[in-house]
XYZ file of C-alpha atoms in Angstrom:
774
model
C 169.971 250.105 164.224
C 170.395 246.050 164.255
C 172.477 244.213 161.780
C 169.811 243.281 159.515
C 169.400 247.086 158.540
C 173.239 247.403 158.688
C 173.140 244.410 155.670
C 170.282 246.926 153.862
C 172.091 249.812 154.694
C 175.224 247.984 152.595
C 173.364 246.525 149.830
C 171.817 250.046 149.197
C 174.998 251.964 149.178
C 176.905 249.576 146.592
C 173.358 250.165 144.245
C 174.331 254.065 144.367
C 178.032 254.049 143.935
C 177.297 251.608 141.228
C 174.839 254.563 139.712
C 177.191 256.979 140.293
C 179.870 255.357 138.636
C 178.494 255.063 135.105
C 180.169 256.330 131.709
C 179.453 257.186 128.983
C 178.726 253.400 128.193
C 176.055 253.678 130.315
C 174.656 255.948 128.365
C 172.107 253.772 126.912
C 170.880 252.103 130.187
C 170.370 255.423 131.558
C 167.976 256.342 128.904
C 166.395 252.965 129.639
C 165.864 254.202 132.830
C 164.200 257.580 131.643
C 161.819 255.649 129.796
C 160.902 253.416 132.568
C 160.204 256.653 134.490
C 158.647 257.917 131.955
C 156.060 255.395 131.554
C 155.387 255.244 135.440
C 154.380 259.118 135.058
C 152.081 258.429 131.961
C 150.425 255.362 133.743
C 149.725 256.968 136.822
C 148.311 260.271 134.593
C 146.311 257.522 132.532
C 145.034 256.472 136.006
C 144.227 259.366 137.126
C 141.859 260.470 134.132
C 140.398 257.549 134.181
C 136.715 256.679 134.751
C 137.436 253.365 136.579
C 136.644 252.485 140.018
C 138.813 253.789 143.028
C 139.465 250.279 143.482
C 140.779 249.707 140.246
C 142.834 252.631 140.648
C 144.036 252.378 144.097
C 145.376 249.408 143.436
C 147.231 249.931 140.624
C 148.707 253.168 141.400
C 150.078 251.434 144.097
C 152.045 249.005 142.296
C 153.202 252.234 140.250
C 154.344 254.185 143.192
C 156.337 251.301 144.653
C 158.288 250.761 141.277
C 158.657 254.897 141.437
C 160.328 254.034 145.067
C 162.609 251.597 143.474
C 164.104 253.970 140.519
C 164.796 256.623 142.756
C 168.197 254.854 143.994
C 169.347 255.026 139.816
C 167.618 258.541 139.913
C 169.329 261.885 138.535
C 168.713 265.682 138.605
C 167.038 265.497 135.608
C 164.171 263.265 137.020
C 163.237 265.688 139.465
C 159.870 267.012 137.482
C 158.606 263.697 136.565
C 159.526 262.336 140.016
C 157.694 265.540 141.668
C 154.728 264.698 139.364
C 154.230 261.559 139.604
C 153.942 261.694 143.709
C 151.532 264.543 143.359
C 149.628 261.963 140.545
C 149.810 259.215 143.498
C 148.663 261.892 145.848
C 145.645 262.716 144.175
C 144.250 258.941 142.829
C 144.523 257.518 146.221
C 142.243 260.656 147.912
C 140.013 259.492 145.195
C 137.623 257.780 147.780
C 133.940 256.646 146.945
C 131.536 259.933 148.152
C 129.122 258.055 149.612
C 130.236 258.784 153.717
C 128.925 255.834 155.414
C 129.193 253.591 153.411
C 130.708 249.872 154.004
C 132.940 250.580 151.030
C 134.435 254.020 152.313
C 135.547 252.677 154.943
C 136.734 249.665 154.019
C 138.626 251.870 151.108
C 139.929 254.110 153.932
C 141.300 251.240 155.925
C 143.317 250.320 152.842
C 144.250 253.318 151.611
C 145.564 254.133 154.701
C 147.699 251.176 155.518
C 148.619 251.266 152.009
C 150.267 254.668 152.400
C 152.520 252.984 155.902
C 153.122 249.891 154.333
C 154.964 251.943 151.242
C 157.173 254.029 154.116
C 158.328 250.500 155.544
C 159.931 249.837 152.291
C 163.550 249.026 152.950
C 165.230 252.182 150.896
C 162.272 254.940 152.875
C 162.999 252.966 155.703
C 166.647 253.753 155.510
C 166.633 256.850 153.942
C 164.491 257.910 157.762
C 167.364 256.329 159.457
C 170.349 257.707 158.115
C 169.606 260.298 155.777
C 173.416 260.864 155.473
C 173.990 257.664 153.194
C 171.900 258.878 150.588
C 173.548 260.963 147.669
C 171.406 264.898 147.684
C 169.741 264.229 144.407
C 168.084 261.080 145.450
C 167.745 262.267 149.318
C 165.370 265.073 148.065
C 163.252 262.265 146.033
C 163.026 260.474 148.957
C 161.771 263.159 151.189
C 159.085 264.159 148.454
C 157.582 260.474 148.001
C 157.782 260.642 151.849
C 155.892 263.652 151.851
C 153.073 262.726 149.687
C 152.581 259.052 151.604
C 152.571 260.950 154.682
C 150.026 263.778 153.217
C 147.587 260.669 152.281
C 147.741 259.121 155.856
C 147.231 262.520 157.427
C 144.531 263.060 155.566
C 142.629 259.909 155.288
C 143.310 258.851 159.183
C 140.374 260.734 160.607
C 138.279 258.460 159.061
C 139.753 255.214 159.462
C 137.779 253.190 161.591
C 140.517 251.056 163.511
C 139.926 247.571 165.093
C 141.282 245.545 167.927
C 143.967 243.769 165.868
C 144.932 247.078 164.449
C 145.881 247.918 168.249
C 147.462 244.936 169.447
C 150.064 244.852 165.946
C 153.372 246.275 166.542
C 153.987 246.018 162.685
C 155.036 249.440 162.444
C 156.655 250.402 165.418
C 160.486 250.158 163.400
C 158.779 252.711 160.955
C 157.319 255.310 164.096
C 160.795 255.082 165.850
C 162.951 256.154 162.921
C 159.971 259.026 162.461
C 160.873 259.821 165.588
C 164.511 260.127 164.915
C 164.121 262.252 162.143
C 162.053 265.288 163.632
C 164.872 264.547 166.439
C 167.785 265.415 164.624
C 166.212 268.178 162.701
C 165.074 269.692 165.824
C 168.940 269.535 167.317
C 170.180 270.690 163.524
C 167.951 273.900 163.828
C 168.637 274.440 167.372
C 172.330 274.054 166.466
C 172.444 276.990 163.269
C 170.189 279.214 165.791
C 167.055 279.102 164.119
C 165.268 277.403 166.613
C 162.534 276.629 164.330
C 161.185 273.379 161.805
C 160.769 274.671 158.591
C 156.780 274.347 158.110
C 157.729 272.754 154.271
C 160.147 270.078 155.444
C 159.784 266.117 156.203
C 159.893 266.814 160.081
C 156.585 269.035 159.780
C 154.913 266.639 157.806
C 155.773 264.147 160.321
C 154.892 266.056 163.550
C 151.648 266.819 161.417
C 150.877 263.032 160.324
C 151.721 262.191 164.596
C 149.476 264.894 165.382
C 146.766 263.330 163.341
C 147.236 259.942 164.281
C 147.227 260.247 168.057
C 144.024 261.894 167.740
C 142.908 258.153 167.435
C 143.329 257.487 170.876
C 143.003 253.716 170.498
C 146.332 253.643 168.617
C 148.143 255.825 170.976
C 149.892 252.782 172.543
C 151.671 252.795 168.881
C 153.504 255.824 169.472
C 154.081 254.947 173.612
C 155.577 251.979 172.571
C 157.812 254.123 169.663
C 159.412 256.271 172.508
C 157.041 259.388 171.115
C 156.156 261.078 174.607
C 159.813 260.690 176.185
C 160.918 262.629 172.683
C 158.451 265.029 172.310
C 158.627 266.177 175.915
C 162.332 267.038 174.979
C 161.549 268.741 171.347
C 159.470 271.321 173.665
C 163.210 272.176 175.484
C 164.985 273.363 172.476
C 161.812 274.282 170.107
C 160.273 278.977 170.059
C 157.243 278.156 172.165
C 155.567 280.145 169.816
C 156.323 278.227 166.742
C 154.059 275.846 164.689
C 156.605 273.102 165.761
C 155.725 273.834 169.580
C 152.021 273.854 168.963
C 151.989 270.533 166.862
C 153.992 268.821 169.903
C 151.494 270.095 172.521
C 148.453 269.135 170.429
C 150.748 265.694 170.161
C 150.804 265.549 174.180
C 147.346 266.555 174.336
C 146.390 263.382 172.238
C 148.689 261.120 174.173
C 147.600 262.150 177.670
C 144.130 260.900 176.600
C 145.099 257.624 176.815
C 145.849 256.081 179.875
C 148.756 254.398 178.846
C 150.102 257.632 177.311
C 149.256 259.627 180.345
C 151.422 256.946 182.363
C 154.044 257.748 179.780
C 153.908 261.024 180.075
C 154.043 261.181 183.838
C 156.925 258.822 183.964
C 158.859 261.379 182.048
C 157.545 264.286 184.446
C 155.458 265.636 181.785
C 153.126 267.042 184.515
C 155.196 268.957 185.611
C 156.914 270.290 182.215
C 153.894 271.577 181.040
C 152.503 273.308 184.281
C 156.279 275.017 184.449
C 155.714 276.035 180.778
C 152.540 277.335 181.440
C 153.944 279.348 184.592
C 157.121 280.272 183.286
C 156.246 281.150 179.356
C 152.989 282.201 179.414
C 153.749 285.440 177.114
C 155.102 282.863 174.687
C 151.796 280.726 174.623
C 148.664 281.214 172.117
C 145.497 280.695 173.525
C 145.038 277.494 171.921
C 148.979 276.370 173.012
C 147.585 277.190 176.305
C 144.527 275.805 176.003
C 145.926 272.341 174.802
C 148.513 272.090 177.988
C 145.508 272.803 180.263
C 143.695 269.820 179.102
C 146.670 267.655 178.781
C 147.559 268.383 182.786
C 143.449 268.101 183.509
C 144.399 264.227 181.990
C 148.008 264.084 183.918
C 146.791 265.382 187.212
C 144.697 263.439 189.372
C 141.451 264.322 190.718
C 142.887 266.225 194.096
C 146.066 267.569 192.486
C 143.101 269.401 190.307
C 141.251 270.576 193.012
C 144.451 272.294 194.952
C 144.126 274.690 192.098
C 141.069 276.295 192.416
C 141.548 279.480 190.465
C 143.010 277.478 187.376
C 140.817 274.579 187.473
C 137.636 277.066 187.197
C 139.182 278.523 184.526
C 139.328 275.502 182.593
C 135.964 274.715 183.074
C 134.965 277.850 181.542
C 137.141 277.269 178.580
C 135.604 273.338 178.728
C 132.361 274.489 178.645
C 132.897 277.011 175.921
C 133.969 274.655 173.620
C 131.441 272.244 174.057
C 128.901 275.070 173.407
C 130.575 275.876 169.856
C 131.294 272.563 169.301
C 127.534 271.652 169.075
C 126.802 274.332 166.790
C 128.871 272.713 163.898
C 127.865 270.058 161.877
C 130.743 268.193 162.731
C 130.773 268.892 166.054
C 134.594 270.640 165.936
C 134.796 274.150 167.161
C 136.939 276.890 165.579
C 140.547 275.871 166.429
C 139.245 272.124 165.346
C 138.850 270.549 168.657
C 136.037 267.853 168.349
C 133.327 267.790 171.170
C 134.350 264.352 172.401
C 137.796 266.519 173.578
C 136.147 268.576 176.102
C 133.750 265.940 177.012
C 136.164 263.547 177.878
C 138.073 266.078 180.501
C 134.448 266.873 182.193
C 134.107 263.248 182.812
C 137.376 262.915 184.783
C 136.621 266.588 186.603
C 133.118 265.648 187.044
C 133.731 262.592 190.090
C 133.999 265.925 192.108
C 130.639 267.011 192.832
C 132.250 270.852 193.469
C 133.409 270.768 189.994
C 130.067 269.388 188.260
C 128.508 272.347 190.912
C 130.637 275.064 189.513
C 129.938 273.954 185.928
C 126.365 273.724 186.616
C 125.863 277.209 188.429
C 128.741 279.421 188.247
C 130.845 279.043 184.774
C 131.114 281.864 182.237
C 130.624 281.433 178.980
C 128.950 283.339 175.885
C 126.231 283.059 175.998
C 125.503 282.547 179.590
C 123.728 279.472 180.036
C 121.080 278.412 183.054
C 121.321 275.631 184.856
C 118.561 274.110 182.661
C 120.475 274.745 179.879
C 123.673 273.089 180.667
C 121.848 270.596 181.423
C 120.175 270.274 178.000
C 123.216 270.758 175.984
C 124.770 266.920 177.455
C 121.361 265.959 176.886
C 120.969 267.063 173.368
C 124.274 266.018 172.305
C 123.754 262.149 173.003
C 120.342 262.077 171.418
C 122.270 263.625 168.436
C 124.568 260.723 168.936
C 122.923 258.243 169.260
C 121.518 256.158 165.796
C 122.784 253.149 163.930
C 125.729 255.084 162.154
C 127.553 255.567 166.005
C 128.007 251.522 165.877
C 130.667 251.501 163.538
C 132.206 255.087 164.416
C 134.643 254.922 167.338
C 134.538 258.886 167.615
C 130.538 258.973 168.021
C 130.831 255.743 170.156
C 133.820 258.379 172.167
C 131.016 260.799 172.546
C 128.043 258.688 173.641
C 130.213 257.053 176.331
C 131.392 260.293 177.794
C 128.003 261.902 177.798
C 126.525 258.553 179.534
C 129.321 258.867 182.164
C 128.793 262.603 182.335
C 124.945 262.197 183.101
C 125.607 259.418 185.453
C 127.392 261.886 187.477
C 124.794 264.189 187.203
C 122.365 261.788 188.024
C 123.832 261.533 191.810
C 122.833 264.909 192.313
C 119.266 265.061 193.933
C 118.357 268.368 192.858
C 119.029 267.283 189.063
C 117.444 264.364 188.902
C 113.982 265.137 187.953
C 115.072 267.438 184.498
C 116.550 264.305 183.542
C 113.910 262.434 184.289
C 111.144 264.538 182.763
C 112.809 263.935 179.706
C 111.523 260.788 178.047
C 113.365 260.524 174.838
C 116.528 260.660 176.841
C 115.105 257.867 178.687
C 114.133 255.903 176.153
C 118.154 256.277 174.923
C 119.250 255.137 177.824
C 116.978 252.087 178.624
C 118.012 250.983 175.061
C 122.300 251.178 175.636
C 121.502 249.353 179.093
C 120.092 246.759 177.355
C 122.956 246.312 174.715
C 125.805 244.208 173.487
C 129.075 246.463 173.909
C 130.963 243.614 172.576
C 128.585 244.409 168.930
C 130.242 247.460 168.172
C 133.606 248.640 167.193
C 136.309 248.350 168.881
C 136.397 251.099 171.619
C 139.277 252.310 174.159
C 137.422 253.067 177.140
C 139.837 255.578 179.529
C 140.044 254.155 183.483
C 138.090 257.676 184.220
C 135.057 255.929 182.229
C 132.611 253.523 182.867
C 131.933 251.420 179.700
C 128.268 252.727 178.034
C 126.239 250.099 179.502
C 127.324 250.327 183.183
C 126.949 253.878 183.015
C 123.341 253.907 181.514
C 122.551 251.152 184.120
C 124.015 253.773 187.029
C 121.795 256.478 185.339
C 118.677 254.808 185.377
C 119.270 253.190 188.896
C 120.171 256.488 190.415
C 116.610 257.784 188.579
C 115.079 254.862 190.093
C 113.124 254.273 186.379
C 114.322 250.353 185.773
C 115.500 249.557 189.403
C 112.582 248.669 191.177
C 111.744 245.817 188.841
C 115.566 244.634 189.455
C 115.306 244.932 192.894
C 112.184 242.908 193.325
C 113.870 239.937 191.734
C 116.672 240.366 194.496
C 115.258 238.867 197.379
C 114.411 235.750 195.496
C 117.704 234.906 194.184
C 119.919 232.869 195.889
C 123.439 234.535 196.200
C 124.883 230.290 196.246
C 123.638 227.555 196.761
C 126.397 226.154 199.229
C 126.852 228.777 201.399
C 126.166 228.502 205.469
C 123.147 230.508 205.682
C 123.610 230.427 209.741
C 126.510 232.800 209.680
C 126.457 236.578 208.993
C 127.821 237.980 205.775
C 129.741 240.306 205.094
C 129.879 242.097 201.772
C 133.089 243.941 200.368
C 132.772 247.319 198.507
C 136.295 248.511 196.596
C 137.818 250.226 193.595
C 139.334 247.418 191.000
C 142.437 249.548 191.101
C 143.082 248.213 194.828
C 143.146 244.420 194.359
C 146.571 244.611 196.250
C 144.896 245.813 199.282
C 142.121 244.266 198.868
C 143.745 240.703 198.751
C 145.782 241.567 201.635
C 142.001 242.200 203.918
C 140.464 239.264 202.651
C 143.450 237.559 203.948
C 142.580 238.719 207.354
C 139.256 238.404 207.198
C 139.623 234.407 206.740
C 141.114 234.542 210.039
C 137.000 234.465 211.288
C 135.379 232.850 208.880
C 134.366 230.570 211.424
C 131.984 233.556 213.140
C 131.219 235.445 209.115
C 130.763 234.928 205.167
C 132.441 236.855 203.022
C 130.741 238.661 199.475
C 133.013 240.193 197.269
C 132.138 240.525 193.279
C 135.194 238.773 192.112
C 133.861 235.305 193.162
C 131.006 235.544 191.178
C 132.157 236.726 187.515
C 131.187 233.541 185.964
C 127.580 233.697 184.772
C 126.179 235.188 182.277
C 123.671 237.115 184.617
C 124.329 241.003 184.897
C 127.026 241.485 187.359
C 125.231 244.729 189.295
C 122.477 242.611 189.757
C 125.137 240.265 191.340
C 126.453 242.992 193.736
C 122.802 244.431 194.601
C 121.850 241.140 195.711
C 124.874 240.566 197.453
C 124.544 244.084 199.369
C 120.811 243.244 200.198
C 121.283 240.362 201.990
C 124.248 241.130 203.600
C 124.819 241.913 207.499
C 127.278 244.464 206.919
C 129.212 246.596 204.027
C 133.058 246.685 204.556
C 133.717 250.047 202.260
C 137.745 250.052 201.510
C 138.195 253.824 200.891
C 140.621 255.383 198.143
C 141.063 258.145 196.130
C 140.291 255.208 193.242
C 137.332 254.862 195.134
C 135.858 258.384 195.356
C 136.657 258.502 191.873
C 134.677 255.739 190.867
C 130.782 256.258 189.717
C 130.620 252.126 190.227
C 131.635 252.206 193.944
C 129.779 255.386 194.659
C 126.562 253.132 193.453
C 127.306 250.213 195.788
C 127.835 252.602 198.829
C 124.454 254.756 197.535
C 122.535 251.586 197.604
C 124.112 250.235 201.137
C 123.529 253.646 202.404
C 119.586 254.531 201.293
C 118.990 250.261 202.751
C 120.454 251.016 206.137
C 123.102 248.462 206.086
C 125.648 249.056 208.659
C 128.605 250.445 206.781
C 132.557 250.164 208.299
C 134.702 252.209 206.276
C 138.318 251.070 206.204
C 140.891 253.929 204.642
C 144.272 253.460 203.059
C 146.611 255.573 202.008
C 146.053 259.413 201.934
C 142.536 259.220 200.081
C 142.118 262.934 200.767
C 138.796 264.520 201.092
C 135.313 263.140 199.342
C 132.220 265.159 199.784
C 129.468 262.464 198.572
C 130.807 260.109 200.949
C 131.884 262.019 204.139
C 128.641 263.515 205.186
C 127.208 259.331 205.093
C 129.906 258.139 207.477
C 130.913 260.799 209.688
C 129.351 259.225 212.675
C 130.569 255.718 211.765
C 133.716 253.706 213.429
C 135.750 253.424 211.240
C 139.741 251.526 210.646
C 142.478 253.548 209.178
C 145.722 251.517 207.926
C 148.311 254.493 207.831
C 150.890 252.845 205.207
C 150.760 250.939 202.123
C 153.170 248.027 203.236
C 153.683 244.782 202.216
C 152.183 243.940 205.581
C 149.097 245.068 207.427
C 149.702 246.547 211.060
C 149.083 243.953 213.361
C 146.823 246.220 215.455
C 145.036 247.507 212.718
C 143.781 244.364 211.643
C 142.786 243.152 215.412
C 140.817 246.691 215.444
C 139.110 246.093 212.115
C 137.993 242.645 213.304
C 137.063 243.447 216.638
C 134.943 246.056 214.665
C 132.952 243.861 212.696
C 132.431 241.120 215.495
C 130.900 244.123 217.457
C 128.519 245.482 214.729
C 127.589 242.279 214.298
C 126.812 241.129 217.472
C 124.909 244.768 217.762
C 123.175 243.700 214.596
C 122.111 239.809 215.465
C 118.319 239.027 215.368
C 117.239 242.747 214.556
C 116.427 245.419 211.912
C 119.404 246.595 210.339
C 120.270 250.231 211.330
C 123.128 252.307 210.334
C 125.848 252.042 213.130
C 126.269 255.010 214.748
C 128.822 256.102 217.476
C 127.622 257.684 220.478
C 128.615 261.399 220.503
C 127.644 265.015 222.173
C 124.823 265.871 220.391
C 126.337 268.089 217.973
C 126.282 268.080 214.257
C 127.372 265.561 212.206
C 131.198 265.673 210.715
C 132.188 263.902 208.058
C 135.328 261.326 209.192
C 137.954 263.671 207.752
C 136.740 266.515 210.121
C 136.648 264.491 212.565
C 140.428 263.743 212.166
C 140.829 267.498 211.688
C 139.028 268.305 214.761
C 141.137 265.693 216.664
C 144.759 266.864 214.978
C 143.924 270.914 216.034
C 143.529 269.730 219.649
C 139.688 271.139 219.028
C 137.887 270.456 222.260
C 134.101 269.555 220.873
C 132.711 269.280 225.024
C 133.729 273.018 225.613
C 131.086 275.050 226.003
C 131.127 277.944 223.304
C 130.894 281.212 225.783
C 134.376 279.675 226.412
C 135.769 279.806 222.859
C 138.561 281.732 221.558
C 139.659 283.419 218.464
C 141.622 279.958 218.606
C 138.820 277.792 218.863
C 136.393 280.002 216.470
C 139.614 279.302 213.690
C 139.482 275.515 214.766
C 135.683 275.038 214.199
C 135.767 276.595 210.672
C 138.689 274.321 210.019
C 136.560 271.351 210.893
C 134.496 272.889 208.159
C 136.661 273.471 205.024
C 136.622 277.007 205.313
C 140.132 278.339 204.330
C 141.860 280.401 207.170
C 142.024 283.067 204.054
C 138.518 284.025 204.351
C 138.377 283.239 208.484
C 140.760 286.126 208.379
C 139.171 288.558 206.945
C 136.056 288.278 209.466
C 138.550 287.785 212.311
C 135.523 286.917 214.568
C 135.992 287.177 218.430
C 133.787 285.480 220.004
C 130.846 283.232 219.254
C 128.187 286.479 220.073
C 129.889 288.271 216.938
C 129.565 285.126 214.497
C 125.588 284.984 215.527
C 125.063 288.861 215.245
C 126.731 288.085 211.767
C 124.775 285.719 210.384
C 121.796 287.637 211.070
C 122.674 290.323 208.894
C 123.905 287.780 206.396
C 120.586 286.297 206.715
C 118.952 289.426 205.144
C 121.190 289.936 202.279
C 123.653 287.177 201.236
C 124.277 288.067 197.888
C 125.491 291.706 198.737
C 127.408 290.186 200.976
C 129.282 287.793 199.374
C 130.053 290.610 196.693
C 131.473 293.018 199.266
C 133.751 290.254 200.876
C 134.556 289.009 197.627
C 136.025 292.369 196.869
C 137.696 292.597 200.414
C 139.110 289.110 199.825
C 140.867 290.421 196.657
C 141.823 293.570 197.808
C 143.517 291.757 200.493
C 144.775 288.592 198.911
C 146.589 289.666 195.388
C 145.999 287.568 192.594
C 143.240 285.605 194.369
C 139.468 285.370 194.135
C 137.025 284.452 196.583
C 134.756 281.612 194.966
C 131.133 281.499 195.571
C 130.647 278.321 196.564
C 133.692 278.681 199.089
C 131.674 281.570 200.255
C 128.310 279.515 200.588
C 130.704 276.791 202.222
C 131.281 279.427 204.963
C 127.620 280.474 204.811
C 126.666 276.850 205.418
C 129.097 275.647 208.152
C 126.928 279.081 210.830
C 123.891 276.602 210.446
C 126.415 273.766 212.394
C 127.517 276.451 214.910
C 126.376 275.686 218.692
C 124.619 278.537 219.933
C 124.333 280.068 223.477
C 121.450 279.862 224.778
C 121.169 283.274 226.615
C 122.229 284.892 223.358
C 119.831 283.757 221.776
C 117.033 285.391 224.361
C 119.041 288.568 223.936
C 118.636 288.261 220.017
C 115.314 287.310 219.924
C 114.273 290.592 221.982
C 115.218 292.545 218.783
C 113.737 290.398 216.521
C 110.551 288.196 217.126
C 111.478 286.145 213.755
C 114.880 284.743 215.245
C 114.754 281.227 215.684
C 114.406 279.703 219.231
C 116.678 276.390 218.512
C 119.636 275.317 219.723
C 121.344 276.036 215.688
C 121.425 279.008 213.957
C 119.099 277.723 210.827
C 119.290 280.965 209.230
C 119.604 280.094 205.299
């Protein structure tokens, strides 16, 4: 408490002491006060029964309730009934909003009611009571708690309809109030623990505050209010002392989940080890968690984890994906788009946006997810498409939640559109394409202020990305690209190098730029940050830059892998046969959509993230660029390929594994040992657990099994899935993992004398040098 608040507190104490020292001589004064309270009650009753407009009743009741709060300082036990009636009447009057659900009048009115409630809670008497109720006499304490609960009930009931704007989210007017509310709950929780109840009374002020925070954080745009108030840290602390099966714990899990949906909230939760706290609760106290609490934790951990961390726990990831798809199915069938537990359809969709940057997750949802009813591939795609069609319309312009659903769905469809086998299904829906075209031409600034997490692109960017992938409107744009100059003052005699990078990696990009400028006499540099000033669409400039570049440098990191925009840039360059030099830094991990296209390209890897780049690596990068430009100068630009022995192309990640495991690519398959076989499968990301299950002794055994697998792959999967589950308790063999093993056989070198031997027993055996079986 600061000095100002101490002064307010002293004044308030003096006022109460004056009331308590009243004598018989003050009886007339007390009667006057009683009459004043009676007057407040009568006027509220009159407003409640009035036919006046909601606006008129709102203004007058607001003033009366403020007078009621002022009166409490001199209230006695005899006033309890009247104060209760006043609070009830005020709550009913304030919630009598205009009936037109989409009217501008209702939108403005709900904002007024919500912020009036917060403003009344900020009155000095209320704020002082929340900060330290010990300074309030018992009779008045229960009155303050009563009127505060009424105000919180109003705000909680109406917050879902409040249309927040940019100035709201920037304001910090209510931070002190929220801090005081957090401290109230903290005291209540510790008091409950001290008397061994470990439970928060559902009817208490603490429960009202938790319910308010739960509903307020559901509006993701205002999560920074609660971050500044210290709520993320406090709610994690509360989980350490409350009973995990209690209502207070479920409210806390809901708050954490809502906070995690905002990047600032997720960062703050992780700052206080939120991810590990939640994972430990889920692992160690699973029997105490309700199904809803378990789901809330799973969704929160998905927001707090990196894509790589989610992929590392495959069994749990698949369970989450099943739950998310089921929630989406159930919510889509309801008029308010909320499933049975109250989750809005936007909640699972925002998690899908993050998970679908991983092609394995997308593949699982569309082909292997377990739901009721079980969806086909076409039905799953239709689920997302139909939701976009349902939500798109004029009413979405001023509705934050509708905008969030639309943005999430467009990002999901963008991820789907990168997959060649799903493109046709999207292109066949003319209504969908019309909607996407309209959004792609729209102005995001004209809609209600919308928060977009870093895992999502804006609606317009996502729409343009979909259209580009489907080749629906990109032809017109691409035809303009060669006709537009890149810059009017550049030296066209020099080769041009284009840099593709994730904006989260600006610091590393700055270092690379500094290093490249050492060779500015040999080439020009194109980077998007130099072309953001004009009104022309940035993607058009990027596409034009790639189109005229002699070479594209890709700064590869986990952020690059997770960016749909980066994927769009890389795909555009790759399809135009541009020479590409991958520059790795940090520990980017695996990336299936990228690795397969850069497997045989010369790369440079910066292994550390120090302030200065490794000088040797910088020289290697510059020499690689110069050599590539020399090779392509004056010739048609084809992808740069390194000379290799004639073996199937491996991803860069796989090449690293071959080198790191000592796999000898030149060794004849006839000479392969069991260890060579294990290393071969390892380079194709087949887990050792599956390889050990087969225990192949030679390449000949693998080829013989491959023929058997060709005959009945489904039965083979089921058979080995059972063996896998029996061998490795509490684990399961995923079908896509078995498919990875199956596909690795396609790339296996085959000994020619083995092929000849096999051909005598099967006239249909392929006669190539590769096992093309499936």
